[in-house]
Amino acid sequence: MTEPIKLGEVNAFYRDRAKINGFLTRLDTLYTLEPTKYSTDVKKTLYAAYHIKGIAYDWISPYLQDYLDNGNGSSDTTKEIIGKWTTIKEKLHKAVMSMFKQGLSRAIQWDIRKERPDTLDELIDAAIDAENELQEFNSAQPKNNSANIARAKNRPNSANVSKPRFYGGPMPIDLDAANKKRNYTKGLLIQAEKDRRLRNNLCLYCGKPRYVVNDCRAKNNTKPF
């Protein structure tokens, strides 16, 4: 006596477009290997409906409930979907197409609206083509360099910018002040500074050039020796 073939459980189908063909093919294989158990289309569709989950189940649930509540169903659509295995396969494909389309961006939906693909594969191909065209269009547009924009935005207005300060040392007008602070000790001029002033024809009192000693205002407050 030939032992019956042991078949694994059919995995539930949720909404993954990449798995719908495998789901339906696995069911067809099961029905072929166990023709006695699944002898009618109703048995096939009910078994399939039992393995449809998630959002996809939301689509078939009203028809399944109508069939269970009203025998063969109160509407022609229910009778057609539940009563024919080929019909539910076709309708399930359409439902997945609708869910797939709803997941596309509005730009892609608008682009493929006139193509009206008949199958899920055609819809996917159309969406891919539209996406590629949109990316090519966007890549051809001039792009703003965000880094340059940020730098330009943070760059101060030249009209409001102060000129950079020079930190290399005392400016000429400040040189005497620096020398005074450095070369005086309690009002007495050190010898090195005295020699420098004599050598450069500078006033011994204030250190500035072109002074006549009698006219120097600092001579009364400063001792050069």
PDB file of C-alpha atoms in Angstrom:
ATOM      1  CA  MET A   1       0.000   0.000   0.000  1.00  0.00           C
ATOM      2  CA  THR A   2       1.383   3.397  -1.029  1.00  0.00           C
ATOM      3  CA  GLU A   3       1.960   5.717   1.877  1.00  0.00           C
ATOM      4  CA  PRO A   4       0.329   9.130   1.576  1.00  0.00           C
ATOM      5  CA  ILE A   5       2.578  12.039   0.826  1.00  0.00           C
ATOM      6  CA  LYS A   6       3.179  14.201   3.867  1.00  0.00           C
ATOM      7  CA  LEU A   7       2.915  17.836   2.945  1.00  0.00           C
ATOM      8  CA  GLY A   8       4.105  20.754   4.984  1.00  0.00           C
ATOM      9  CA  GLU A   9       1.786  23.497   6.143  1.00  0.00           C
ATOM     10  CA  VAL A  10       1.145  26.338   3.735  1.00  0.00           C
ATOM     11  CA  ASN A  11       2.559  29.581   5.065  1.00  0.00           C
ATOM     12  CA  ALA A  12       0.100  32.392   5.618  1.00  0.00           C
ATOM     13  CA  PHE A  13      -0.069  35.192   3.082  1.00  0.00           C
ATOM     14  CA  TYR A  14      -0.294  38.759   4.328  1.00  0.00           C
ATOM     15  CA  ARG A  15       0.291  41.260   1.563  1.00  0.00           C
ATOM     16  CA  ASP A  16       3.847  40.776   0.325  1.00  0.00           C
ATOM     17  CA  ARG A  17       3.668  41.082  -3.456  1.00  0.00           C
ATOM     18  CA  ALA A  18       6.843  39.035  -3.801  1.00  0.00           C
ATOM     19  CA  LYS A  19       5.196  36.052  -2.099  1.00  0.00           C
ATOM     20  CA  ILE A  20       1.785  35.911  -3.730  1.00  0.00           C
ATOM     21  CA  ASN A  21       2.835  33.723  -6.662  1.00  0.00           C
ATOM     22  CA  GLY A  22       4.604  31.305  -4.340  1.00  0.00           C
ATOM     23  CA  PHE A  23       1.570  31.203  -2.054  1.00  0.00           C
ATOM     24  CA  LEU A  24      -0.846  30.370  -4.874  1.00  0.00           C
ATOM     25  CA  THR A  25       1.521  27.865  -6.492  1.00  0.00           C
ATOM     26  CA  ARG A  26       1.941  26.045  -3.191  1.00  0.00           C
ATOM     27  CA  LEU A  27      -1.834  25.828  -2.858  1.00  0.00           C
ATOM     28  CA  ASP A  28      -2.183  24.498  -6.407  1.00  0.00           C
ATOM     29  CA  THR A  29       0.428  21.860  -5.587  1.00  0.00           C
ATOM     30  CA  LEU A  30      -1.415  20.879  -2.431  1.00  0.00           C
ATOM     31  CA  TYR A  31      -4.738  20.573  -4.259  1.00  0.00           C
ATOM     32  CA  THR A  32      -3.141  18.479  -6.974  1.00  0.00           C
ATOM     33  CA  LEU A  33      -1.521  16.063  -4.534  1.00  0.00           C
ATOM     34  CA  GLU A  34      -4.641  15.750  -2.387  1.00  0.00           C
ATOM     35  CA  PRO A  35      -7.503  15.887  -4.890  1.00  0.00           C
ATOM     36  CA  THR A  36      -9.877  13.938  -2.667  1.00  0.00           C
ATOM     37  CA  LYS A  37      -9.466  16.254   0.288  1.00  0.00           C
ATOM     38  CA  TYR A  38      -9.890  19.358  -1.857  1.00  0.00           C
ATOM     39  CA  SER A  39     -12.384  18.045  -4.329  1.00  0.00           C
ATOM     40  CA  THR A  40     -14.375  21.244  -4.886  1.00  0.00           C
ATOM     41  CA  ASP A  41     -13.537  24.876  -5.608  1.00  0.00           C
ATOM     42  CA  VAL A  42     -15.308  25.927  -2.419  1.00  0.00           C
ATOM     43  CA  LYS A  43     -13.002  23.749  -0.317  1.00  0.00           C
ATOM     44  CA  LYS A  44     -10.007  25.192  -2.136  1.00  0.00           C
ATOM     45  CA  THR A  45     -11.051  28.806  -1.655  1.00  0.00           C
ATOM     46  CA  LEU A  46     -12.007  28.318   1.992  1.00  0.00           C
ATOM     47  CA  TYR A  47      -8.657  26.712   2.725  1.00  0.00           C
ATOM     48  CA  ALA A  48      -6.885  29.539   0.925  1.00  0.00           C
ATOM     49  CA  ALA A  49      -8.967  32.170   2.743  1.00  0.00           C
ATOM     50  CA  TYR A  50      -7.999  30.591   6.052  1.00  0.00           C
ATOM     51  CA  HIS A  51      -4.329  31.254   5.227  1.00  0.00           C
ATOM     52  CA  ILE A  52      -4.817  34.860   4.144  1.00  0.00           C
ATOM     53  CA  LYS A  53      -3.922  37.253   6.959  1.00  0.00           C
ATOM     54  CA  GLY A  54      -3.427  40.906   7.725  1.00  0.00           C
ATOM     55  CA  ILE A  55      -4.476  43.566   5.229  1.00  0.00           C
ATOM     56  CA  ALA A  56      -5.103  40.954   2.544  1.00  0.00           C
ATOM     57  CA  TYR A  57      -7.618  39.289   4.845  1.00  0.00           C
ATOM     58  CA  ASP A  58      -9.444  42.605   5.179  1.00  0.00           C
ATOM     59  CA  TRP A  59     -10.173  42.322   1.462  1.00  0.00           C
ATOM     60  CA  ILE A  60     -11.598  38.787   1.489  1.00  0.00           C
ATOM     61  CA  SER A  61     -13.217  38.908   4.920  1.00  0.00           C
ATOM     62  CA  PRO A  62     -16.582  40.425   3.807  1.00  0.00           C
ATOM     63  CA  TYR A  63     -17.055  37.773   1.108  1.00  0.00           C
ATOM     64  CA  LEU A  64     -16.057  34.981   3.472  1.00  0.00           C
ATOM     65  CA  GLN A  65     -18.423  36.246   6.139  1.00  0.00           C
ATOM     66  CA  ASP A  66     -21.245  36.534   3.610  1.00  0.00           C
ATOM     67  CA  TYR A  67     -20.679  32.952   2.512  1.00  0.00           C
ATOM     68  CA  LEU A  68     -20.643  31.632   6.073  1.00  0.00           C
ATOM     69  CA  ASP A  69     -23.724  33.609   7.088  1.00  0.00           C
ATOM     70  CA  ASN A  70     -25.817  32.944   3.990  1.00  0.00           C
ATOM     71  CA  GLY A  71     -24.953  29.511   2.718  1.00  0.00           C
ATOM     72  CA  ASN A  72     -23.447  30.101  -0.708  1.00  0.00           C
ATOM     73  CA  GLY A  73     -23.465  33.855  -0.201  1.00  0.00           C
ATOM     74  CA  SER A  74     -26.108  36.474  -0.795  1.00  0.00           C
ATOM     75  CA  SER A  75     -24.283  38.336  -3.561  1.00  0.00           C
ATOM     76  CA  ASP A  76     -23.101  37.233  -6.962  1.00  0.00           C
ATOM     77  CA  THR A  77     -19.622  38.511  -6.156  1.00  0.00           C
ATOM     78  CA  THR A  78     -19.407  36.265  -3.100  1.00  0.00           C
ATOM     79  CA  LYS A  79     -20.598  33.264  -5.074  1.00  0.00           C
ATOM     80  CA  GLU A  80     -18.072  34.008  -7.798  1.00  0.00           C
ATOM     81  CA  ILE A  81     -15.115  34.500  -5.463  1.00  0.00           C
ATOM     82  CA  ILE A  82     -15.824  31.673  -3.027  1.00  0.00           C
ATOM     83  CA  GLY A  83     -17.292  29.335  -5.620  1.00  0.00           C
ATOM     84  CA  LYS A  84     -14.415  29.441  -8.124  1.00  0.00           C
ATOM     85  CA  TRP A  85     -10.796  28.836  -7.286  1.00  0.00           C
ATOM     86  CA  THR A  86      -9.575  30.531 -10.461  1.00  0.00           C
ATOM     87  CA  THR A  87     -11.625  33.615  -9.616  1.00  0.00           C
ATOM     88  CA  ILE A  88     -10.240  34.039  -6.118  1.00  0.00           C
ATOM     89  CA  LYS A  89      -6.708  33.739  -7.483  1.00  0.00           C
ATOM     90  CA  GLU A  90      -7.415  36.477  -9.993  1.00  0.00           C
ATOM     91  CA  LYS A  91      -9.152  38.694  -7.432  1.00  0.00           C
ATOM     92  CA  LEU A  92      -6.363  38.203  -4.915  1.00  0.00           C
ATOM     93  CA  HIS A  93      -3.862  39.373  -7.513  1.00  0.00           C
ATOM     94  CA  LYS A  94      -6.001  42.461  -8.129  1.00  0.00           C
ATOM     95  CA  ALA A  95      -6.238  43.143  -4.408  1.00  0.00           C
ATOM     96  CA  VAL A  96      -2.469  42.924  -4.016  1.00  0.00           C
ATOM     97  CA  MET A  97      -2.081  45.235  -7.015  1.00  0.00           C
ATOM     98  CA  SER A  98      -4.347  47.753  -5.329  1.00  0.00           C
ATOM     99  CA  MET A  99      -2.409  47.539  -2.064  1.00  0.00           C
ATOM    100  CA  PHE A 100       0.869  47.881  -3.932  1.00  0.00           C
ATOM    101  CA  LYS A 101      -0.385  50.929  -5.827  1.00  0.00           C
ATOM    102  CA  GLN A 102      -1.553  52.580  -2.593  1.00  0.00           C
ATOM    103  CA  GLY A 103       1.958  52.212  -1.229  1.00  0.00           C
ATOM    104  CA  LEU A 104       3.474  54.165  -4.124  1.00  0.00           C
ATOM    105  CA  SER A 105       4.173  57.866  -3.924  1.00  0.00           C
ATOM    106  CA  ARG A 106       1.598  60.195  -5.446  1.00  0.00           C
ATOM    107  CA  ALA A 107       4.060  61.178  -8.163  1.00  0.00           C
ATOM    108  CA  ILE A 108       4.496  57.552  -9.258  1.00  0.00           C
ATOM    109  CA  GLN A 109       0.756  56.867  -9.096  1.00  0.00           C
ATOM    110  CA  TRP A 110       0.114  59.887 -11.302  1.00  0.00           C
ATOM    111  CA  ASP A 111       2.788  58.827 -13.777  1.00  0.00           C
ATOM    112  CA  ILE A 112       1.421  55.305 -14.294  1.00  0.00           C
ATOM    113  CA  ARG A 113      -2.286  56.212 -14.261  1.00  0.00           C
ATOM    114  CA  LYS A 114      -2.672  55.945 -18.047  1.00  0.00           C
ATOM    115  CA  GLU A 115      -0.884  52.626 -18.467  1.00  0.00           C
ATOM    116  CA  ARG A 116      -3.525  50.554 -16.656  1.00  0.00           C
ATOM    117  CA  PRO A 117      -1.422  47.395 -16.136  1.00  0.00           C
ATOM    118  CA  ASP A 118      -3.423  44.162 -16.096  1.00  0.00           C
ATOM    119  CA  THR A 119      -1.149  42.099 -13.876  1.00  0.00           C
ATOM    120  CA  LEU A 120       0.907  42.665 -10.773  1.00  0.00           C
ATOM    121  CA  ASP A 121       4.118  42.122 -12.723  1.00  0.00           C
ATOM    122  CA  GLU A 122       3.099  44.778 -15.252  1.00  0.00           C
ATOM    123  CA  LEU A 123       2.257  47.190 -12.424  1.00  0.00           C
ATOM    124  CA  ILE A 124       5.616  46.609 -10.763  1.00  0.00           C
ATOM    125  CA  ASP A 125       7.452  47.141 -14.061  1.00  0.00           C
ATOM    126  CA  ALA A 126       5.518  50.361 -14.695  1.00  0.00           C
ATOM    127  CA  ALA A 127       6.295  51.628 -11.190  1.00  0.00           C
ATOM    128  CA  ILE A 128       9.999  50.847 -11.590  1.00  0.00           C
ATOM    129  CA  ASP A 129      10.136  52.653 -14.947  1.00  0.00           C
ATOM    130  CA  ALA A 130       8.338  55.671 -13.498  1.00  0.00           C
ATOM    131  CA  GLU A 131      10.658  55.748 -10.493  1.00  0.00           C
ATOM    132  CA  ASN A 132      13.738  55.615 -12.728  1.00  0.00           C
ATOM    133  CA  GLU A 133      12.424  58.443 -14.908  1.00  0.00           C
ATOM    134  CA  LEU A 134      11.668  60.534 -11.829  1.00  0.00           C
ATOM    135  CA  GLN A 135      15.165  59.981 -10.447  1.00  0.00           C
ATOM    136  CA  GLU A 136      16.743  60.929 -13.783  1.00  0.00           C
ATOM    137  CA  PHE A 137      14.651  64.087 -13.874  1.00  0.00           C
ATOM    138  CA  ASN A 138      15.597  65.039 -10.325  1.00  0.00           C
ATOM    139  CA  SER A 139      19.290  64.348 -10.888  1.00  0.00           C
ATOM    140  CA  ALA A 140      19.247  66.665 -13.909  1.00  0.00           C
ATOM    141  CA  GLN A 141      18.017  69.596 -11.822  1.00  0.00           C
ATOM    142  CA  PRO A 142      20.594  72.033 -10.405  1.00  0.00           C
ATOM    143  CA  LYS A 143      21.335  71.242  -6.809  1.00  0.00           C
ATOM    144  CA  ASN A 144      21.968  73.869  -4.177  1.00  0.00           C
ATOM    145  CA  ASN A 145      25.136  73.273  -2.265  1.00  0.00           C
ATOM    146  CA  SER A 146      23.867  73.312   1.288  1.00  0.00           C
ATOM    147  CA  ALA A 147      27.364  73.805   2.679  1.00  0.00           C
ATOM    148  CA  ASN A 148      27.981  76.898   0.548  1.00  0.00           C
ATOM    149  CA  ILE A 149      24.559  78.264   1.406  1.00  0.00           C
ATOM    150  CA  ALA A 150      25.264  77.823   5.099  1.00  0.00           C
ATOM    151  CA  ARG A 151      28.632  79.540   4.784  1.00  0.00           C
ATOM    152  CA  ALA A 152      27.138  82.412   2.805  1.00  0.00           C
ATOM    153  CA  LYS A 153      24.352  82.784   5.339  1.00  0.00           C
ATOM    154  CA  ASN A 154      26.786  82.895   8.243  1.00  0.00           C
ATOM    155  CA  ARG A 155      29.258  85.203   6.503  1.00  0.00           C
ATOM    156  CA  PRO A 156      28.999  88.699   8.073  1.00  0.00           C
ATOM    157  CA  ASN A 157      28.187  91.696   5.974  1.00  0.00           C
ATOM    158  CA  SER A 158      31.417  93.380   4.863  1.00  0.00           C
ATOM    159  CA  ALA A 159      29.946  96.767   5.713  1.00  0.00           C
ATOM    160  CA  ASN A 160      29.677  95.729   9.349  1.00  0.00           C
ATOM    161  CA  VAL A 161      33.027  94.014   9.684  1.00  0.00           C
ATOM    162  CA  SER A 162      35.779  95.752  11.596  1.00  0.00           C
ATOM    163  CA  LYS A 163      39.221  95.625  10.079  1.00  0.00           C
ATOM    164  CA  PRO A 164      41.415  92.961  11.643  1.00  0.00           C
ATOM    165  CA  ARG A 165      43.577  94.087  14.484  1.00  0.00           C
ATOM    166  CA  PHE A 166      47.315  93.906  14.219  1.00  0.00           C
ATOM    167  CA  TYR A 167      48.918  91.990  17.050  1.00  0.00           C
ATOM    168  CA  GLY A 168      52.542  92.030  15.881  1.00  0.00           C
ATOM    169  CA  GLY A 169      53.657  94.514  18.528  1.00  0.00           C
ATOM    170  CA  PRO A 170      53.241  98.129  19.533  1.00  0.00           C
ATOM    171  CA  MET A 171      52.384 100.516  16.736  1.00  0.00           C
ATOM    172  CA  PRO A 172      54.826 103.433  16.197  1.00  0.00           C
ATOM    173  CA  ILE A 173      52.695 105.797  18.203  1.00  0.00           C
ATOM    174  CA  ASP A 174      52.740 103.350  21.097  1.00  0.00           C
ATOM    175  CA  LEU A 175      56.460 102.625  20.985  1.00  0.00           C
ATOM    176  CA  ASP A 176      57.373 105.413  23.371  1.00  0.00           C
ATOM    177  CA  ALA A 177      54.800 104.265  25.870  1.00  0.00           C
ATOM    178  CA  ALA A 178      56.226 100.772  25.736  1.00  0.00           C
ATOM    179  CA  ASN A 179      59.770 102.047  26.062  1.00  0.00           C
ATOM    180  CA  LYS A 180      58.856 104.314  28.946  1.00  0.00           C
ATOM    181  CA  LYS A 181      57.297 101.441  30.834  1.00  0.00           C
ATOM    182  CA  ARG A 182      60.194  99.176  30.063  1.00  0.00           C
ATOM    183  CA  ASN A 183      63.168 101.589  30.493  1.00  0.00           C
ATOM    184  CA  TYR A 184      62.262 103.785  33.451  1.00  0.00           C
ATOM    185  CA  THR A 185      62.847 102.840  37.037  1.00  0.00           C
ATOM    186  CA  LYS A 186      61.333 105.311  39.474  1.00  0.00           C
ATOM    187  CA  GLY A 187      61.645 108.109  36.898  1.00  0.00           C
ATOM    188  CA  LEU A 188      65.311 107.435  36.030  1.00  0.00           C
ATOM    189  CA  LEU A 189      66.322 106.709  32.450  1.00  0.00           C
ATOM    190  CA  ILE A 190      68.575 103.673  32.150  1.00  0.00           C
ATOM    191  CA  GLN A 191      71.859 104.077  30.292  1.00  0.00           C
ATOM    192  CA  ALA A 192      70.913 101.916  27.303  1.00  0.00           C
ATOM    193  CA  GLU A 193      67.827 103.983  26.607  1.00  0.00           C
ATOM    194  CA  LYS A 194      69.754 107.218  27.146  1.00  0.00           C
ATOM    195  CA  ASP A 195      72.350 106.114  24.566  1.00  0.00           C
ATOM    196  CA  ARG A 196      69.621 105.153  22.107  1.00  0.00           C
ATOM    197  CA  ARG A 197      67.961 108.565  22.377  1.00  0.00           C
ATOM    198  CA  LEU A 198      71.229 110.406  21.988  1.00  0.00           C
ATOM    199  CA  ARG A 199      72.157 108.285  18.997  1.00  0.00           C
ATOM    200  CA  ASN A 200      68.815 108.907  17.299  1.00  0.00           C
ATOM    201  CA  ASN A 201      68.565 112.571  18.199  1.00  0.00           C
ATOM    202  CA  LEU A 202      65.575 111.998  20.457  1.00  0.00           C
ATOM    203  CA  CYS A 203      64.494 113.979  23.456  1.00  0.00           C
ATOM    204  CA  LEU A 204      66.035 112.582  26.622  1.00  0.00           C
ATOM    205  CA  TYR A 205      62.883 113.371  28.588  1.00  0.00           C
ATOM    206  CA  CYS A 206      60.040 112.078  26.421  1.00  0.00           C
ATOM    207  CA  GLY A 207      61.849 110.071  23.750  1.00  0.00           C
ATOM    208  CA  LYS A 208      60.150 111.832  20.847  1.00  0.00           C
ATOM    209  CA  PRO A 209      62.077 113.399  17.955  1.00  0.00           C
ATOM    210  CA  ARG A 210      62.379 117.031  16.859  1.00  0.00           C
ATOM    211  CA  TYR A 211      61.943 118.491  20.317  1.00  0.00           C
ATOM    212  CA  VAL A 212      63.914 121.301  21.801  1.00  0.00           C
ATOM    213  CA  VAL A 213      64.691 120.319  25.356  1.00  0.00           C
ATOM    214  CA  ASN A 214      63.503 123.627  26.728  1.00  0.00           C
ATOM    215  CA  ASP A 215      60.135 123.121  25.029  1.00  0.00           C
ATOM    216  CA  CYS A 216      59.585 119.520  26.245  1.00  0.00           C
ATOM    217  CA  ARG A 217      56.567 119.293  28.504  1.00  0.00           C
ATOM    218  CA  ALA A 218      57.860 116.155  30.157  1.00  0.00           C
ATOM    219  CA  LYS A 219      61.170 117.511  31.397  1.00  0.00           C
ATOM    220  CA  ASN A 220      59.671 118.798  34.619  1.00  0.00           C
ATOM    221  CA  ASN A 221      58.250 115.347  35.452  1.00  0.00           C
ATOM    222  CA  THR A 222      60.985 113.096  34.113  1.00  0.00           C
ATOM    223  CA  LYS A 223      64.599 112.608  35.098  1.00  0.00           C
ATOM    224  CA  PRO A 224      66.739 111.437  32.159  1.00  0.00           C
ATOM    225  CA  PHE A 225      69.683 110.528  34.389  1.00  0.00           C
TER     226      PHE A 225
END
